[in-house]
Tab-separated table of C-alpha atoms in Angstrom:
chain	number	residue	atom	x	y	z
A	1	UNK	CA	0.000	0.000	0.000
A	2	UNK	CA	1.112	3.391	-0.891
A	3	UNK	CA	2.546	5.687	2.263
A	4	UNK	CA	2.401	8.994	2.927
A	5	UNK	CA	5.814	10.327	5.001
A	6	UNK	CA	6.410	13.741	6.367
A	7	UNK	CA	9.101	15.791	7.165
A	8	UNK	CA	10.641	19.363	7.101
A	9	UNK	CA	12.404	19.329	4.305
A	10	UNK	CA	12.278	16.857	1.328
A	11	UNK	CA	15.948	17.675	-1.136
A	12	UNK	CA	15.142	15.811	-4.763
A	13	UNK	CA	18.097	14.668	-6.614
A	14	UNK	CA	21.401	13.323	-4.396
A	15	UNK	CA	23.733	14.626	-6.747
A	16	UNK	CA	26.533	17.913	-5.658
A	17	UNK	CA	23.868	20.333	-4.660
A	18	UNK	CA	21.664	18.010	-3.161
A	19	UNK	CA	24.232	16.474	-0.946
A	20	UNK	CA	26.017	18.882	0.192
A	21	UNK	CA	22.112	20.969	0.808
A	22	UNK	CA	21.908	17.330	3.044
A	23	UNK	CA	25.093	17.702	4.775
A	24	UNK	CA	24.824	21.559	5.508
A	25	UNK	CA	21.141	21.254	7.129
A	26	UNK	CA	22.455	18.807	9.058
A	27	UNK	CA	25.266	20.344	10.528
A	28	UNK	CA	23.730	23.632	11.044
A	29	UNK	CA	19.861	22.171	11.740
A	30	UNK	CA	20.190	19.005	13.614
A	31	UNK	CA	17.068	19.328	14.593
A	32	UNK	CA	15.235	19.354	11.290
A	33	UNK	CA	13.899	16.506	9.614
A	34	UNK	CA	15.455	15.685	6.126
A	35	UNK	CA	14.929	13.604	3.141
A	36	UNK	CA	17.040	13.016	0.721
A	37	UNK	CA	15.837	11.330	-2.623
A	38	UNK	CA	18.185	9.746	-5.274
A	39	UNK	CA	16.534	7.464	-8.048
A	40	UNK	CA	20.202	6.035	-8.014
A	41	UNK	CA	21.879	3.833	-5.605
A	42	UNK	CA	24.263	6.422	-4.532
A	43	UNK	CA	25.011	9.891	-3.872
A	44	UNK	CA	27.023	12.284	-6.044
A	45	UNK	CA	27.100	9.599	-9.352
A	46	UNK	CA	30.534	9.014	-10.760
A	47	UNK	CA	32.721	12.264	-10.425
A	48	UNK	CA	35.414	14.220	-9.661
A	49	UNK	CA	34.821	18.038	-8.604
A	50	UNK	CA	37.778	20.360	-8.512
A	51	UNK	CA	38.326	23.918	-7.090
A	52	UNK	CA	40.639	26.458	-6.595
A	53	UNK	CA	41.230	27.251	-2.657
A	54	UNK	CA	39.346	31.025	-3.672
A	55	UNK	CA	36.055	29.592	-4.956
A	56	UNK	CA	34.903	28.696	-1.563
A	57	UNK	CA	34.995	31.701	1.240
A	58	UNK	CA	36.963	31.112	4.780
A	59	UNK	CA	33.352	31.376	6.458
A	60	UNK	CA	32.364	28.230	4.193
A	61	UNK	CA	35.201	25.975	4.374
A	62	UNK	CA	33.478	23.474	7.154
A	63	UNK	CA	31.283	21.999	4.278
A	64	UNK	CA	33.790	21.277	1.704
A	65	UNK	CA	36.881	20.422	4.031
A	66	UNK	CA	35.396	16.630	5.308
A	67	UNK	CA	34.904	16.129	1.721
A	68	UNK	CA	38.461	16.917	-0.180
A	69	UNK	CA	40.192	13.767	-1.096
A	70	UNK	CA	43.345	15.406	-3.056
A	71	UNK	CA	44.945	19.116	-2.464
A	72	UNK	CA	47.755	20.556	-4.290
A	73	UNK	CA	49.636	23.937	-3.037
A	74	UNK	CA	49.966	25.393	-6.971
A	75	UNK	CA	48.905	24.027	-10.387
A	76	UNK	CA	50.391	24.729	-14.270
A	77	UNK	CA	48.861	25.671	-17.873
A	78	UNK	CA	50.846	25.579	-20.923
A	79	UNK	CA	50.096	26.703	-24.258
A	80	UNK	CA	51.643	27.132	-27.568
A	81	UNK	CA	53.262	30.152	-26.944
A	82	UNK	CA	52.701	30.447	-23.053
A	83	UNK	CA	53.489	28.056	-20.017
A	84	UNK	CA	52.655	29.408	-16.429
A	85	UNK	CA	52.802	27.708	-12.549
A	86	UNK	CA	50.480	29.364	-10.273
A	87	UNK	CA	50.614	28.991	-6.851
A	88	UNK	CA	46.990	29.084	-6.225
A	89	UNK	CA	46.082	25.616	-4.118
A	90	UNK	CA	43.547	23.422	-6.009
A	91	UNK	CA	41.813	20.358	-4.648
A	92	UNK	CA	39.291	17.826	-5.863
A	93	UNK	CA	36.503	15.792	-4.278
A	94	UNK	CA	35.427	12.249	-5.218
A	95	UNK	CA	31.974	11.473	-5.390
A	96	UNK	CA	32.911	8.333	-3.356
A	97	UNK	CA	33.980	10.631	-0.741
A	98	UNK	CA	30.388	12.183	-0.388
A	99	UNK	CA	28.653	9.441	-0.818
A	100	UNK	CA	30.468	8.013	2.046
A	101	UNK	CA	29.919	11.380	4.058
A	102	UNK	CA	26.403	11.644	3.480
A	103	UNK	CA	25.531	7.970	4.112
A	104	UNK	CA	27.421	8.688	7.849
A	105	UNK	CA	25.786	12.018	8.297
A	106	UNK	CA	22.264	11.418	7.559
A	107	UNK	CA	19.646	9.585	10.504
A	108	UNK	CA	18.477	6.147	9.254
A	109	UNK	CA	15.840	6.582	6.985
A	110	UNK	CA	16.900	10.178	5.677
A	111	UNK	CA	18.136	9.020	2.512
A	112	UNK	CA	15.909	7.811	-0.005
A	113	UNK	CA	18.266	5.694	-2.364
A	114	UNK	CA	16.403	4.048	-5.481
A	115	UNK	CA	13.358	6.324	-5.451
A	116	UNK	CA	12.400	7.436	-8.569
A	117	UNK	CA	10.423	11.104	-8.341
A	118	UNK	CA	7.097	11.842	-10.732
A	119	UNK	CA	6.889	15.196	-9.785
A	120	UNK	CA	7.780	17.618	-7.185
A	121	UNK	CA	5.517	20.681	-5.792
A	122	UNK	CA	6.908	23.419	-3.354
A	123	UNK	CA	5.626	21.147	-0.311
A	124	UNK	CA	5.429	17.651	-1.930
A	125	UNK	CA	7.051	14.912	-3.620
A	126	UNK	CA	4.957	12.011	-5.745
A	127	UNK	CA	7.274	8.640	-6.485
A	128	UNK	CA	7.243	6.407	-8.977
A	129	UNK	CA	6.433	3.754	-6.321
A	130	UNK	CA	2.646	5.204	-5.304
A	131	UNK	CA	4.539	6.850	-2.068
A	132	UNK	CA	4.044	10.634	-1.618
A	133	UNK	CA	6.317	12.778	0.956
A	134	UNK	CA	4.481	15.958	2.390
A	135	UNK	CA	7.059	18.387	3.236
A	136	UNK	CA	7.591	21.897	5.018
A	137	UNK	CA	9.689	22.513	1.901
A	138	UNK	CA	10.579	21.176	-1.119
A	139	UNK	CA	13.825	21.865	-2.936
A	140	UNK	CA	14.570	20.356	-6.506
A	141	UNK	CA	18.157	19.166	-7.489
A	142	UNK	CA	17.349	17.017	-10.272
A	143	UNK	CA	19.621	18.580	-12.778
A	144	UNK	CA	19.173	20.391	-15.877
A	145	UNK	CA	15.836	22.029	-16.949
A	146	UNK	CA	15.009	23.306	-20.211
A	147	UNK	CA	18.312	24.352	-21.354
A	148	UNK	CA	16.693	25.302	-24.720
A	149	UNK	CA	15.787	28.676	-22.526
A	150	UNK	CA	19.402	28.778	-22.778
A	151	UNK	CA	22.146	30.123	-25.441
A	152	UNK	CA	24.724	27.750	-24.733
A	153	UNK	CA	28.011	26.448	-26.035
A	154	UNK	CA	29.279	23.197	-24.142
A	155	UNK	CA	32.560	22.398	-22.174
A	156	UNK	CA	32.187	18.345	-22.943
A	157	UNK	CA	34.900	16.069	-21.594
A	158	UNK	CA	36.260	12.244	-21.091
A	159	UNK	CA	38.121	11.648	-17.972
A	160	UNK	CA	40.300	8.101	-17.534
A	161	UNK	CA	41.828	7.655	-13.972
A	162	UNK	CA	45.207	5.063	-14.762
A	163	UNK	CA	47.036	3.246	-12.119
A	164	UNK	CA	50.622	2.810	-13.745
A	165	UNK	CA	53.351	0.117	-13.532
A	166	UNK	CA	56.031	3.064	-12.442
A	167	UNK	CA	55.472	6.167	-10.877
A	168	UNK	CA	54.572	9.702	-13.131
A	169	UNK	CA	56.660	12.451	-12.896
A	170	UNK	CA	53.749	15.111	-12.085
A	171	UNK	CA	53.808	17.038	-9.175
A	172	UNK	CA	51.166	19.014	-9.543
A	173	UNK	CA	47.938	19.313	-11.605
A	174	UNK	CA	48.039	20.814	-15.255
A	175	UNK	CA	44.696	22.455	-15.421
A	176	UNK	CA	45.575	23.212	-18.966
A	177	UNK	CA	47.434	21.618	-21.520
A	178	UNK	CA	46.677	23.212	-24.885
A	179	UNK	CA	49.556	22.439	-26.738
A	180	UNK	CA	47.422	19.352	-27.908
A	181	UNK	CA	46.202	19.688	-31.214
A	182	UNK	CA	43.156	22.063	-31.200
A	183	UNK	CA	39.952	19.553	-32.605
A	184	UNK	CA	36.250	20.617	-32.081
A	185	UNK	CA	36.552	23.729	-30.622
A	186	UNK	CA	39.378	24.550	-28.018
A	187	UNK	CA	40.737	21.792	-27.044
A	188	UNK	CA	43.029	20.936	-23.491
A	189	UNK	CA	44.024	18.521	-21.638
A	190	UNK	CA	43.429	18.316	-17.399
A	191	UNK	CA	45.672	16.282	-15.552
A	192	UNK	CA	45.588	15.579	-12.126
A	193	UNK	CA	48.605	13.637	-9.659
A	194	UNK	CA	46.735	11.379	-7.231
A	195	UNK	CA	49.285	9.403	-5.834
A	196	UNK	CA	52.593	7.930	-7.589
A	197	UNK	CA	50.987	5.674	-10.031
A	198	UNK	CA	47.412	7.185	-9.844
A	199	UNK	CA	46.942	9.850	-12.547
A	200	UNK	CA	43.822	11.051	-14.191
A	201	UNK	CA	43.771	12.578	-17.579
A	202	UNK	CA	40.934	14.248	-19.057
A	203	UNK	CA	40.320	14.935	-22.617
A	204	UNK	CA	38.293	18.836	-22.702
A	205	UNK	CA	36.680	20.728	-25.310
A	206	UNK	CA	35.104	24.063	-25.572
A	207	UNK	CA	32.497	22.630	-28.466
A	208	UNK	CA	29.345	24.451	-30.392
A	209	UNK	CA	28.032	20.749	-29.407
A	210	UNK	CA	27.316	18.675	-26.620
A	211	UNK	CA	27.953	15.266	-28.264
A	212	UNK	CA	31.046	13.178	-26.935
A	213	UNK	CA	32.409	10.296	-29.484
A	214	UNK	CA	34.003	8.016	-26.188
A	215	UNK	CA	36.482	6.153	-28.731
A	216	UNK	CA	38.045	8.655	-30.206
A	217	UNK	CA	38.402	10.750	-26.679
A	218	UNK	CA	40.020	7.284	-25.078
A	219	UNK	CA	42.363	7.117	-28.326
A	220	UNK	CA	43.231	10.462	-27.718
A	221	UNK	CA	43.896	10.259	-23.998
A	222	UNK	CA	45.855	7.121	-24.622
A	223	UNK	CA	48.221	8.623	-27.267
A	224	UNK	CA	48.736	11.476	-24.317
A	225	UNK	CA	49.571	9.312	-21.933
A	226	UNK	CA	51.990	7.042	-23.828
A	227	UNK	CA	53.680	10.463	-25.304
A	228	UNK	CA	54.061	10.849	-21.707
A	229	UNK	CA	55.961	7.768	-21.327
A	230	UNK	CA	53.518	6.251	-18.798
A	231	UNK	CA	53.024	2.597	-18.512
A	232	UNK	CA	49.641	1.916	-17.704
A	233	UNK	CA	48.685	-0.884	-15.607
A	234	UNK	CA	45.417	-0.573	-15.871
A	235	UNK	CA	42.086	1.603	-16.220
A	236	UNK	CA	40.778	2.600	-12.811
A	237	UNK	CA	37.181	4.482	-13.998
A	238	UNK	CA	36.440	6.437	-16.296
A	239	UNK	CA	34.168	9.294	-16.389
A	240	UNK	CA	32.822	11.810	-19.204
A	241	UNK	CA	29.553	14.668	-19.488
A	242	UNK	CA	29.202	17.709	-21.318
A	243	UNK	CA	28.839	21.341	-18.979
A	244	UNK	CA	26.881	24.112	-20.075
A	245	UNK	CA	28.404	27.304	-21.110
A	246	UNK	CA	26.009	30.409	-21.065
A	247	UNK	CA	26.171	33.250	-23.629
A	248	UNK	CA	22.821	34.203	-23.147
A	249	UNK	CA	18.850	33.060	-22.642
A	250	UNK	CA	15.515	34.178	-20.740
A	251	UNK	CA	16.442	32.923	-16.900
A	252	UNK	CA	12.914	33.559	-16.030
A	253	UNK	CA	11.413	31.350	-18.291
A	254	UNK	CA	14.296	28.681	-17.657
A	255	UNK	CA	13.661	28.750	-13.967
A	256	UNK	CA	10.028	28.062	-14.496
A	257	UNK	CA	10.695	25.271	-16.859
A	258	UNK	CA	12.485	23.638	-13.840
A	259	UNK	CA	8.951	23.858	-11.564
A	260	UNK	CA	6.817	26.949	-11.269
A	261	UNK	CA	7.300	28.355	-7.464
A	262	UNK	CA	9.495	25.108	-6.364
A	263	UNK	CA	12.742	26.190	-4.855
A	264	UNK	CA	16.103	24.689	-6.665
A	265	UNK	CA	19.547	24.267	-6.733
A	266	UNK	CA	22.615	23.387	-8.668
A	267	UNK	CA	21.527	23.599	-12.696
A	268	UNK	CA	18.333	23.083	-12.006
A	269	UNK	CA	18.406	27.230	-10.891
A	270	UNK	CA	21.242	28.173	-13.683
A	271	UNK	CA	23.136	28.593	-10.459
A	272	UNK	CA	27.003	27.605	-12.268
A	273	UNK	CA	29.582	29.460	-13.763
A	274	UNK	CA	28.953	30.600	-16.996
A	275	UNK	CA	32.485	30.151	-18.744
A	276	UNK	CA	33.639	27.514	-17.001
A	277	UNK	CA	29.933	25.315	-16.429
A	278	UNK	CA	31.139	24.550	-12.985
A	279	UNK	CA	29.057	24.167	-9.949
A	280	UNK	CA	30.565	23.293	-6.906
A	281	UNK	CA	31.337	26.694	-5.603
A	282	UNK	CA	27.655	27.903	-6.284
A	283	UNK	CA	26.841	24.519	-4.758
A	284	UNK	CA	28.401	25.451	-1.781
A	285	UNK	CA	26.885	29.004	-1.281
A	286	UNK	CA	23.401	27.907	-1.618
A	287	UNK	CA	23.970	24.771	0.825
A	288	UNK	CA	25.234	27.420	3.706
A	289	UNK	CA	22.025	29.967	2.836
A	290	UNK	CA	19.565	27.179	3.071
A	291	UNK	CA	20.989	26.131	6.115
A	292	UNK	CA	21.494	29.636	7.477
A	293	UNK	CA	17.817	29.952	6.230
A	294	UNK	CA	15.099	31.446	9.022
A	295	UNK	CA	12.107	30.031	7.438
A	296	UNK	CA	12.391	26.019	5.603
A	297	UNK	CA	8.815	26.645	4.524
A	298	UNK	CA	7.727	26.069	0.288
A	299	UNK	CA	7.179	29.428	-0.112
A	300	UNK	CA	10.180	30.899	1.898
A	301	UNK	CA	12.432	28.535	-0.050
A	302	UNK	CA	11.052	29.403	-3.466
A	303	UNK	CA	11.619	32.869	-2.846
A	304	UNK	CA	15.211	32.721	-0.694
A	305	UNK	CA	16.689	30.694	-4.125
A	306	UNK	CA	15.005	32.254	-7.043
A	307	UNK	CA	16.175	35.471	-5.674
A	308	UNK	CA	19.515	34.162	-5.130
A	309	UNK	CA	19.654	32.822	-8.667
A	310	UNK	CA	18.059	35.462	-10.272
A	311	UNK	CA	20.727	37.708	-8.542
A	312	UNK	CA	23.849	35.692	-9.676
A	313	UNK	CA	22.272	35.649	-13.253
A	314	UNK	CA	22.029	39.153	-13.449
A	315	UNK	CA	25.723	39.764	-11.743
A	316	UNK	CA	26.957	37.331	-14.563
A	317	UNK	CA	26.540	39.348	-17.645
A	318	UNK	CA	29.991	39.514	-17.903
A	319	UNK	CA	31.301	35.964	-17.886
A	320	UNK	CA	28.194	35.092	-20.640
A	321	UNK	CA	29.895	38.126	-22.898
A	322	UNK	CA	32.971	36.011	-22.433
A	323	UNK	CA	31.649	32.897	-23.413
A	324	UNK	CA	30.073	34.786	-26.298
A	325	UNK	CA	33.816	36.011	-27.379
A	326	UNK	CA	34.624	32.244	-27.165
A	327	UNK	CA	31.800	30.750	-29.734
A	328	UNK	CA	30.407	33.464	-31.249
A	329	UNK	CA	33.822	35.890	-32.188
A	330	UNK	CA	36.565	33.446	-32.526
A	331	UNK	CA	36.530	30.604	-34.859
A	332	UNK	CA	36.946	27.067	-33.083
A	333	UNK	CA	40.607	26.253	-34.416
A	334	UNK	CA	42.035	29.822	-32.688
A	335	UNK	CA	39.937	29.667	-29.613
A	336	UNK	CA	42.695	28.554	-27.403
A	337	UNK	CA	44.303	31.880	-28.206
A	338	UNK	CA	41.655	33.816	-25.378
A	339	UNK	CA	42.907	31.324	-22.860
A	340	UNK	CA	46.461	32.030	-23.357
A	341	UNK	CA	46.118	35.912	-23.403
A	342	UNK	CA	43.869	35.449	-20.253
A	343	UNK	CA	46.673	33.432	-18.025
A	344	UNK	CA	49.106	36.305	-18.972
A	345	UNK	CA	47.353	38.114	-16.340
A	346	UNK	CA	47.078	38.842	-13.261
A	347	UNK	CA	47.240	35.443	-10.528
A	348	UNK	CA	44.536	37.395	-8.144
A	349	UNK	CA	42.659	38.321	-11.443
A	350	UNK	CA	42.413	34.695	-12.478
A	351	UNK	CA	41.446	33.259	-8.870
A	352	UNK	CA	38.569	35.967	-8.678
A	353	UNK	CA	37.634	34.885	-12.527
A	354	UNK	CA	37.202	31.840	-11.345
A	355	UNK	CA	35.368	32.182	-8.115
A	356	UNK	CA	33.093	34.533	-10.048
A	357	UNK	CA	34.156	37.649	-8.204
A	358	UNK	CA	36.049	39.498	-10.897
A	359	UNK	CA	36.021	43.716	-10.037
A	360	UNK	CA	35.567	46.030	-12.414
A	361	UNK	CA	39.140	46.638	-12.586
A	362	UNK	CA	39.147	42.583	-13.609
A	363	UNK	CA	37.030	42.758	-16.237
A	364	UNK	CA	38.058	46.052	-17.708
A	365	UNK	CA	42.066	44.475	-17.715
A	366	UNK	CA	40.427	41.582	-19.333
A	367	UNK	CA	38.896	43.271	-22.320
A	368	UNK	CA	41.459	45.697	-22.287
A	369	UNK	CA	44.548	46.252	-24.748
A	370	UNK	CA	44.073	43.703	-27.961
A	371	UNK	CA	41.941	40.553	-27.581
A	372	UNK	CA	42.878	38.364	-29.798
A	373	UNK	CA	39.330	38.094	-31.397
A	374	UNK	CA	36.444	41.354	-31.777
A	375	UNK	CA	34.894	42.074	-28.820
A	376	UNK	CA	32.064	44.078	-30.654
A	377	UNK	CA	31.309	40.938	-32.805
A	378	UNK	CA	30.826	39.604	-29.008
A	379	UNK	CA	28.658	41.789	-28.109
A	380	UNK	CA	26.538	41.392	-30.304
A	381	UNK	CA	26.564	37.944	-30.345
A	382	UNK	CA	24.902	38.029	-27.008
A	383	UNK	CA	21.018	37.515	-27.375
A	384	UNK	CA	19.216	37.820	-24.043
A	385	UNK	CA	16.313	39.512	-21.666
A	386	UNK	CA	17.202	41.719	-18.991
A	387	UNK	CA	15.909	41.370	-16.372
């Protein structure tokens, strides 16, 4: 027989946002009743998330900090014309990691593993089973809405993680390796050091499309890693997806394709970066004002994160002219060309690019002197409401 269950707060979708929304009402509300729902077996999928130490403040730290699995005190790029070592630390989380951290966090019988959702209102959830949860608040993290509200290019990617037969000579992540030969867009290579014969290598391109051909990426990453002069023992996991990059797009419209009046978070509420597609940092932010939250109710959700959103979206204008420089102003073979000006620059510029706090100062150094492709053409390429 179908159940009804009730509780405070009901978070759909176990993936980034929704775990670490989990993990930061916990810690901060111990006394409020969550559920967690994940039409997987387990939280956070197959992935690896990596930051730069700037992307999360000092005051939010505590969430991330249990969850880091790798940290590195500086990181290099290198380019055709242009190599670079930046001391900004970087780290990376496994989505084994906070899987693990959720599953000892939660109470028995917070987490909803293997529940598929029908549909999700601002104070209930329907499953696929008959069972219905009645909620304070709901808050969708089911990924993606209708990203046809969106202008988007795509940052699309194949990640391999090798155990080798000797150890690597790495000892540090390249973030960037460009010197590859430029296919389908701008194309780089992401490598990071786990351990003396753990290395992952990641195959990245700044496409006009989202679709990944797997055996060509794998050849690819192979011929990289033998030009290397790795030995590869074996295949550990592999991993691959395609992030959205935003040039443009009616927000409005795309939050309400996500759920009219139900709060959300991660891409569900456009909340990532719009020239790099990442989330995690947003991820964070939202986690800590949810938990920070006075009122848990439907309506006080709703209206906490679409004004959050809807302010980020609006303070991103920038970054989405960016991205429009990328696609729409520079043709895909000479792409690679913005990144290299752009790590010429400033170290604190580039850590404040990337936690999305660039100053006016930043942005005007960034468009400033000769881009190597018309920023007028980007511009214009930008097609969007203000709102």
């Amino acid at each position: 027989m179908p159940s009804t269950l009730s509780c405070d707060v009901a978070i759909v979708g176990g993936g980034l946002a929704g775990g670490l929304l989990a993990l930061a009402l916990r810690k901060k509300r111990p006394d409020c009743d969550v559920r967690l729902v994940e039409a997987s077996g387990r939280i956070g999928g197959n992935h690896i998330w990596s930051f730069f130490a700037d992307d999360v403040s000092a005051q939010d730290r505590w969430l991330v900090a249990p969850l880091v699995s790798y940290g590195w005190t500086g990181y290099d790029v290198a380019f055709p014309a242009h190599g670079r070592r930046l001391k900004t630390p970087y780290y990376s989380i496994e989505s084994e990691r906070l899987d693990q951290l959720v599953r000892e966090t939660l109470p028995e019988g917070a987490l909803m593993l293997k529940r598929k959702v029908l549909g999700a209102s601002a104070k209930a959830v329907v499953l696929a089973d008959g069972d219905r949860i009645e909620a304070g608040g709901v808050i969708d993290c089911r990924g993606a809405a209708d990203l046809s509200q969106l202008e988007l290019g795509w940052q699309k990617f194949l990640g391999r993680e090798f155990r080798l037969d000797e150890p690597h000579d790495l000892k540090r992540p390249i973030v960037m390796d460009a010197t590859v030969e430029q296919i389908d867009g701008y194309r780089f290579v992401y490598t990071l050091p786990f351990a003396a014969t753990r290395v992952f290598v990641e195959d990245t391109y700044y496409s006009d499309r989202p679709e990944i051909d797997a055996d060509a990426l794998r050849g690819r990453i192979d011929a990289y890693v033998a030009a290397r002069g790795w030995q590869v023992e074996r295949v550990a996991r592999e991993e691959g997806g395609a992030l959205p990059v935003a040039m443009g797009g009616d927000f409005e419209e795309y939050w309400r394709s996500g759920g009219n009046r139900v709060a959300k978070a991660g891409i569900r509420a456009g909340l990532f970066h719009p020239m790099t597609g990442y989330s995690l940092p947003d991820a964070v932010r939202t986690a800590v004002l949810v938990a920070n939250a006075p009122d848990l109710s439907g309506a006080a959700l709703h209206e906490l994160l679409h004004g959050h959103a809807r302010k980020t979206w609006k303070k991103r204008r920038f970054y989405r002219m960016l991205a429009a420089m990328l696609f729409r102003a520079a043709e895909p073979g000479e792409r690679y060309r913005i990144l290299e000006r752009f790590y010429r620059l400033d170290a604190g510029l580039i850590a404040r690019f990337y936690a999305g706090h660039s100053t006016a100062t930043d942005r005007l150094r960034v468009l400033s002197g000769k881009p190597p492709v018309p920023i007028g053409k980007a511009v214009a390429a930008i097609r969007e409401k203000r709102t």
